[in-house]
Structures are given as C-alpha cells and as structure tokens.
Coordinates of C-alpha atoms and ligand atoms in Angstrom, one line a residue:
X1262 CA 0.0 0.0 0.0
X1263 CA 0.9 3.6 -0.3
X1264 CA 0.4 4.7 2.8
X1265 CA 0.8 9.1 3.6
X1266 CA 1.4 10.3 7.4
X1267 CA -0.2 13.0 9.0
X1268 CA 2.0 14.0 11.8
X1269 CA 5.4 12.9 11.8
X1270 CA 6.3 12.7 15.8
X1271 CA 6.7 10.3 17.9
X1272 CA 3.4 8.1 17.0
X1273 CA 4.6 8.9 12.8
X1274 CA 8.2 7.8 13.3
X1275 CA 7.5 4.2 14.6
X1276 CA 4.7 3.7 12.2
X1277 CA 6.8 4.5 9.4
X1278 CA 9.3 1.5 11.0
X1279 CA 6.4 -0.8 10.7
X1280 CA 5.1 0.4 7.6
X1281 CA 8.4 -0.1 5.8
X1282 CA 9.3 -3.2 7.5
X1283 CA 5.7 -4.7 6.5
X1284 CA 6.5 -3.9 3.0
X1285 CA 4.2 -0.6 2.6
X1286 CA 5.6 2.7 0.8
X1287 CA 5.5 5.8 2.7
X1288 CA 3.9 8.6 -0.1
X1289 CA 3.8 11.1 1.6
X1290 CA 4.5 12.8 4.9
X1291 CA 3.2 15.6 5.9
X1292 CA 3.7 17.7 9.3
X1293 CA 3.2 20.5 11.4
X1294 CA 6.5 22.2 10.5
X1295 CA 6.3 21.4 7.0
X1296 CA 5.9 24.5 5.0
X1297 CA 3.1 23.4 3.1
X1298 CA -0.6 22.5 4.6
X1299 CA -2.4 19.4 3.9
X1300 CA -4.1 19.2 0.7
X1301 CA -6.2 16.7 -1.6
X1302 CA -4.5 17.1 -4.7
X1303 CA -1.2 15.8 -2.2
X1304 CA -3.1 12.8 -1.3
X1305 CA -3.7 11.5 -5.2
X1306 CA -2.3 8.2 -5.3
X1307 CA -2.5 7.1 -1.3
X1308 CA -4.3 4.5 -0.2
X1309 CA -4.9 4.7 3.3
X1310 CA -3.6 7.7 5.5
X1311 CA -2.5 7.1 9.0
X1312 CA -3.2 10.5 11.2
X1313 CA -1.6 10.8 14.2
X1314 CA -1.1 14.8 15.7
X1315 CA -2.7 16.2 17.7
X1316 CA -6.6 17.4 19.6
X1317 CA -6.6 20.6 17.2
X1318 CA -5.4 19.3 14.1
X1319 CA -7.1 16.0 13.8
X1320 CA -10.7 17.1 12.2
X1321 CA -9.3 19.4 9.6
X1322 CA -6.8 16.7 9.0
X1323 CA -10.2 14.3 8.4
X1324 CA -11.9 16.7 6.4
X1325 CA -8.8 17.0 3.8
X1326 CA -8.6 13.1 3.5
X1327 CA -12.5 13.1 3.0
X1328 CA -11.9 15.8 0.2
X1329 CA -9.2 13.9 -1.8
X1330 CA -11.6 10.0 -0.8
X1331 CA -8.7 8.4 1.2
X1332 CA -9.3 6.4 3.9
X1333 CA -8.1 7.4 7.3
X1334 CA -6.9 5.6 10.6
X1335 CA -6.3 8.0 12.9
X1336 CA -5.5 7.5 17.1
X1337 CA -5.1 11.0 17.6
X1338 CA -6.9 11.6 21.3
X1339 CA -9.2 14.4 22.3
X1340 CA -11.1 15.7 19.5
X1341 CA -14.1 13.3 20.1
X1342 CA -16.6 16.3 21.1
X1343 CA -16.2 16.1 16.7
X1344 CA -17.2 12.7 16.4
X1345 CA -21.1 13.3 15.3
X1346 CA -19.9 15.2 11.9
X1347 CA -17.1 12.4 11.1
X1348 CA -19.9 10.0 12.1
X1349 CA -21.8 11.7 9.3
X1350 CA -20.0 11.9 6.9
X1351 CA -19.2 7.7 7.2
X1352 CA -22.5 7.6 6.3
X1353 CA -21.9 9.6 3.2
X1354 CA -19.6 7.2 2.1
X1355 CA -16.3 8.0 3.9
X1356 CA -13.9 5.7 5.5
X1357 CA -12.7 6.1 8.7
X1358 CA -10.9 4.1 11.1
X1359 CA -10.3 5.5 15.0
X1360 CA -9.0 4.2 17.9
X1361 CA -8.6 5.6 21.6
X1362 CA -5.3 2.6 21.9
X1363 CA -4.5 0.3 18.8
X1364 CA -2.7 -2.4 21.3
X1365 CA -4.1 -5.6 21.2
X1366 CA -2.9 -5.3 25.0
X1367 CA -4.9 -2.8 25.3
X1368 CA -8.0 -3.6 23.6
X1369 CA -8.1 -6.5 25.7
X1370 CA -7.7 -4.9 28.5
X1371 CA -10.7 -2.8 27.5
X1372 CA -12.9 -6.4 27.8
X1373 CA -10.9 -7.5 30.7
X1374 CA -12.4 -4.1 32.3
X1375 CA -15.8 -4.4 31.5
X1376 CA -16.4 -8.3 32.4
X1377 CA -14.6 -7.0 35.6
X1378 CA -17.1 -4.3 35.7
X1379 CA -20.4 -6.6 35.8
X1380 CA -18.5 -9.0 38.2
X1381 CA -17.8 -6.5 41.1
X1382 CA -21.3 -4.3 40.2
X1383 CA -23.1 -6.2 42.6
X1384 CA -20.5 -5.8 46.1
X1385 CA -21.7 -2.4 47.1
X1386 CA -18.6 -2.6 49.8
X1387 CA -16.3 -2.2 47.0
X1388 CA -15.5 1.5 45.5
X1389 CA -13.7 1.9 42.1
X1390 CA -11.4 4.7 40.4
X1391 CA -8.3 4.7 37.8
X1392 CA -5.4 6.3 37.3
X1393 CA -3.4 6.6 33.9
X1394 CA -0.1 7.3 33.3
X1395 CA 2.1 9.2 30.6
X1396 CA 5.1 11.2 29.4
X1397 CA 5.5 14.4 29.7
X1398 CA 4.5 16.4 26.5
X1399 CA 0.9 14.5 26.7
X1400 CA -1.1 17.4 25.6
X1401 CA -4.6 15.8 26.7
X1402 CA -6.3 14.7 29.9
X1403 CA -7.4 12.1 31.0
X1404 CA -5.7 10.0 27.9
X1405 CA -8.4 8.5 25.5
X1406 CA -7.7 5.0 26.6
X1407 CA -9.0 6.3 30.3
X1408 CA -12.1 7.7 28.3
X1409 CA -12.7 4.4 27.0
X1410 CA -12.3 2.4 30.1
X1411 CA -14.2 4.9 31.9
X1412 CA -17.2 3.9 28.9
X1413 CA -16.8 0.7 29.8
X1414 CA -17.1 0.8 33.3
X1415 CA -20.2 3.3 33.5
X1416 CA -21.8 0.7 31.0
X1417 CA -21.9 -1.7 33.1
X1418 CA -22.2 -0.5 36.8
X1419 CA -25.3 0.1 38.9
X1420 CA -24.4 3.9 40.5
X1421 CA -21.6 5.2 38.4
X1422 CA -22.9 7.3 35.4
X1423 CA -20.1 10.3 35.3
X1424 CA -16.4 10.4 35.3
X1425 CA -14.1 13.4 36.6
X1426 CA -11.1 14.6 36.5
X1427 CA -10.2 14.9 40.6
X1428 CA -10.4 12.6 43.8
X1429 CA -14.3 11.9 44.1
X1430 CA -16.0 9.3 46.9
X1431 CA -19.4 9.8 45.9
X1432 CA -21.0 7.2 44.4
X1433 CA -21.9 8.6 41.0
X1434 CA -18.7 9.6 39.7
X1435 CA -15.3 7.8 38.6
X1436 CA -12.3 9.3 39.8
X1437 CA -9.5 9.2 37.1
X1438 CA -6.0 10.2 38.2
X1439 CA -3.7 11.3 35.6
X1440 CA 0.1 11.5 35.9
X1441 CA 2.4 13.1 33.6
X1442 CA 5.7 11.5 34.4
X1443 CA 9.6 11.5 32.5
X1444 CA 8.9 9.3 29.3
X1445 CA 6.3 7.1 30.4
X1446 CA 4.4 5.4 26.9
X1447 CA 1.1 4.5 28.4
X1448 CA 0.0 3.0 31.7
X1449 CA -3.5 2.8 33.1
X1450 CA -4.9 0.8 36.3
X1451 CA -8.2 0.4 37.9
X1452 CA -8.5 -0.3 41.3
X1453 CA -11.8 -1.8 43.0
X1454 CA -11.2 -1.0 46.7
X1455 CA -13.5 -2.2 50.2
X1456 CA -12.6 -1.1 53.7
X1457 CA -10.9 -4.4 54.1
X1458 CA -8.7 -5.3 50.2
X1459 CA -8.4 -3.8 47.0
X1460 CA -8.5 -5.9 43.4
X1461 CA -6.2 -3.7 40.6
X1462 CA -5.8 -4.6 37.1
X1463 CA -3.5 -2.9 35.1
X1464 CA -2.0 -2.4 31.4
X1465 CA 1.7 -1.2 30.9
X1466 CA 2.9 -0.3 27.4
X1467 CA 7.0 -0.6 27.5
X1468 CA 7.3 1.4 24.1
X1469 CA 4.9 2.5 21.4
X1470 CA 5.0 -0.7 19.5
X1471 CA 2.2 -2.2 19.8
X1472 CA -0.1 1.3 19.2
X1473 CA 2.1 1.8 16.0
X1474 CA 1.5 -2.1 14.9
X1475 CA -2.4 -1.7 15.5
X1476 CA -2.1 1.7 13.7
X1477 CA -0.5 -0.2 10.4
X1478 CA -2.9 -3.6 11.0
X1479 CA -5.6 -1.3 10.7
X1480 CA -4.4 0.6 7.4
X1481 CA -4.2 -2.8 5.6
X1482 CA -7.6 -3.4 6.8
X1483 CA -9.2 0.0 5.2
X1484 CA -8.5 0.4 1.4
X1485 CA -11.8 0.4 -0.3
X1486 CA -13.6 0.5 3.1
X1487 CA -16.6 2.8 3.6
X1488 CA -18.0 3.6 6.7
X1489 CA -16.4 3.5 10.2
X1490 CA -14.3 1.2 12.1
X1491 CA -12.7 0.4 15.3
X1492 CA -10.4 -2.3 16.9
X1493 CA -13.6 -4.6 17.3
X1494 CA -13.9 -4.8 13.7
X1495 CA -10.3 -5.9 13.0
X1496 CA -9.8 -8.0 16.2
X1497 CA -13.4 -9.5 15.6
X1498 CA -13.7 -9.2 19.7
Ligands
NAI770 N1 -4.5 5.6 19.6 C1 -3.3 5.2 20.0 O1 -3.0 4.0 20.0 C2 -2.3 6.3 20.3 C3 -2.7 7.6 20.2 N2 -1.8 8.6 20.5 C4 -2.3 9.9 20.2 O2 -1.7 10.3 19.0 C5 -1.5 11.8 19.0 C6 0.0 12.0 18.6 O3 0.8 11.4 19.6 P1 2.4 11.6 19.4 O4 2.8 11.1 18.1 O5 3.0 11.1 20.6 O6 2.6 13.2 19.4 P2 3.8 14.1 18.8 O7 3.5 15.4 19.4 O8 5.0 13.4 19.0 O9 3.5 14.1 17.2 C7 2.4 14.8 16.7 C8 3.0 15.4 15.4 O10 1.9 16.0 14.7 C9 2.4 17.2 14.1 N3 1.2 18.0 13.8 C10 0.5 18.9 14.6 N4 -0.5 19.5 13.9 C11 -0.4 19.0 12.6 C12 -1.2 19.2 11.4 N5 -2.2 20.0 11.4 N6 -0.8 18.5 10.3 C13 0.2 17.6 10.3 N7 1.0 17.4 11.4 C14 0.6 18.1 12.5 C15 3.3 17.8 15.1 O11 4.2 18.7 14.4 C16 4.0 16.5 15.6 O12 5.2 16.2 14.9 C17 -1.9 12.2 20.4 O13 -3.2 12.7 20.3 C18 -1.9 10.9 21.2 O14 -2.8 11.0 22.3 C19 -0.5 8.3 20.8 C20 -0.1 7.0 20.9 C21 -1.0 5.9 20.7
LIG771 O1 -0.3 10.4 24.1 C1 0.1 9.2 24.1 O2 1.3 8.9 24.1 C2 -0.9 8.1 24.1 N1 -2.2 8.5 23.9 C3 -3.3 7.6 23.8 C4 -4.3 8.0 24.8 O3 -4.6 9.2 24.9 O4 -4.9 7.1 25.3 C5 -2.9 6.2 23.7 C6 -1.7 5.8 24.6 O5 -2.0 5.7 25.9 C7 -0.5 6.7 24.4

C-alpha cells in the first residue's frame, strides 16, 4: 500500500518502522512544521492515511482526507466532542478508522475491564477509580484509553454514570488520576477497593509498539472501506 502520514512525531516515526518493515511505501509525509498544509490534490495516489497529531489538528486533518476520498486511521486523542460530523459523513460514504489505543494489550484490556465491571457491580462494599499514566509532553487529559475504560465501566455498573477529573468518593462519579511523568508510553490501572482489600488490574505499554502495529494492522484493513471502524472490527472481539 501507499500509505501518507499525517503528523510525523513520535506516534509517525514508529509507524513509518512498521510500515516499511511490513512492505508498505511511505507517499507522503506531511507535518506540522512542514511549509506546506495538507491538501487533496497531495493525497492523489495514497491508499490509506495514518493521522496521528494532535486534539486541534485532527478534524481538519479528516476533512482533507474526505476531500481527496482516502481512507483514514487516525489514534489522535481528544477531539471526540467532533465525532457526530465524522460519524456523518461515514454515512456519506467516507472511511474512517479510530481508535482511543490500537494495542491488542490494550484492547483487551478494554474487555478485561468491562467483564470485571459486571462482576464486582453487585458488592456495594467495593468503590472503584483509575489512574493513567504518561510522558511528559501528553497534551490531553485524561488519555483517550481512560475515556474508554471509563465507557466501559459506566456501561456496566449500577451507581456510576459520570467520570471526573479529581479525587471523588461519591457514588456517581469515577475518579481518574492522571500522571504526567519523564517518558512514560502509556500505563492505566483500575483499582476496586473495600474497607478491608483492594482488586487492581493494570495495562503497561514498554514502548509505542504495539499502538504503531495496531495503527499499520488497521491501514491494511481500510483500502476500499466505507463507513467507520474500530479495533472490534479488526480484532473481531
Ligand atoms: N490511539 C493510539 O493507540 C495512540 C494515540 N496517540 C495519540 O496520538 C497523538 C499524537 O501522539 P504523538 O505522536 O506522541 O505526538 P507528537 O507530538 O510526538 O506528534 C504529533 C505530530 O503531529 C504534528 N502536527 C501537529 N499538527 C499537525 C497538522 N495540522 N498536520 C500535520 N501534522 C501536525 C506535530 O508537528 C507533531 O510532529 C496524540 O493525540 C496521542 O494521544 C499516541 C499514541 C498511541
Ligand atoms: O499520548 C500518548 O502517548 C498516548 N495517547 C493515547 C491515549 O490518549 O490514550 C494512547 C496511549 O495511551 C498513548
């Protein structure tokens, strides 16, 4: 596949690794501090492009791939407030691809959560909250993954039907913790705590890997798609 990149940081760089090593050319590249915006006629010729930048860029970014009718997988976090009009346009005929976390870790951790979820609902003695953990030049908060565990915890508990941002004992909200600390790829952990134990679960990313290989998985999975997609459809979980 010819494959273009939108955003060429940290995410863009290991991509391109996996891209290359899986056989894929690299068309085009386009970032922030190129001279030159992001435009359709750019895009002739790609297949599929892989968006990764940042919670301002990410919809205009959509919008020029939707222009030129190339596919996108983007895991860019924080622009979900957007979501209705990229929803939309799917409909339309658009293909889009998104993901909160593209590790397979990760997305199942995301079931592991939720089955935990339904188990501990009923125990009323037992409390929960999460904490999630990343470098330093994170520019949102709480990460997406949080956002998605938080989904899948108020899915499927009795009381909890909010999340926030702060240390919280009442029983409607989820407290989510988030650290900013050194180099840190991605850790999150949910803890169900009574007066007497506490049950934690926890997913660790050592690098950015497995994000960038679920990134490239899910580009070969796109060309020719319509519509939108997630990790569900290309892990068939
Ligand atoms: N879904 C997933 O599995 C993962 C998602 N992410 C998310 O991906 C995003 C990027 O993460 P990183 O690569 O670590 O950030 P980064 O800051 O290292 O790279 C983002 C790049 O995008 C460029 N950029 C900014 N605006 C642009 C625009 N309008 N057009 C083209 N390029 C533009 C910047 O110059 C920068 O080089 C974040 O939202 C992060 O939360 C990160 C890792 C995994
Ligand atoms: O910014 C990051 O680095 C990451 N962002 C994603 C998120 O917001 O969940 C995924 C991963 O945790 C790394």
């Amino acid at each position: 596949m010819r494959i273009a990149l939108i955003g060429y940081g940290k995410m863009g760089k290991e991509i391109e690794q996996i891209a290359l090593d899986r056989g894929h050319e690299i068309g085009l590249i386009i970032d922030q501090h190129n001279p030159k915006d992001l435009s359709a006629d750019q895009l002739q010729n790609i297949d599929v492009a892989i968006e990764f930048t940042n919670p301002d860029s990410a919809f205009g970014n959509y919008l020029k791939c939707f222009e030129a009718n190339v596919p996108v997988v983007s895991g860019t976090t924080g622009w979900l407030d957007q979501l209705p009009e990229i929803e939309k346009q799917c409909s339309e005929g658009k293909g889009f691809f998104y993901a909160s976390n593209f590790s397979l870790g990760v997305n199942l951790f995301f079931e592991l959560n939720k089955k935990l979820t339904q188990l501990m609902a009923p125990f009323k003695e037992y409390n929960v909250d999460m904490e999630e953990i990343h470098h330093i030049h994170k520019l949102d908060s709480p990460s997406g993954t949080a956002l998605t565990l938080a989904e899948g915890i108020l899915e499927n508990h009795p009381t909890k039907d909010k999340w926030i941002e702060a240390t919280s004992m009442k029983e409607d909200e989820l407290s989510i913790l988030a650290k900013r600390h050194g180099a840190v790829p991605g850790t999150h952990s949910i803890t169900w705590h009574s007066e007497v134990d506490e049950i934690i679960i926890q997913h660790q990313a050592y690098s950015r890997k497995g994000f960038a290989l679920g990134a490239v998985l899910a580009a070969e999975f796109m060309p020719e798609k319509e519509g939108f997609y997630g990790m569900k459809d290309l892990l068939q979980l």
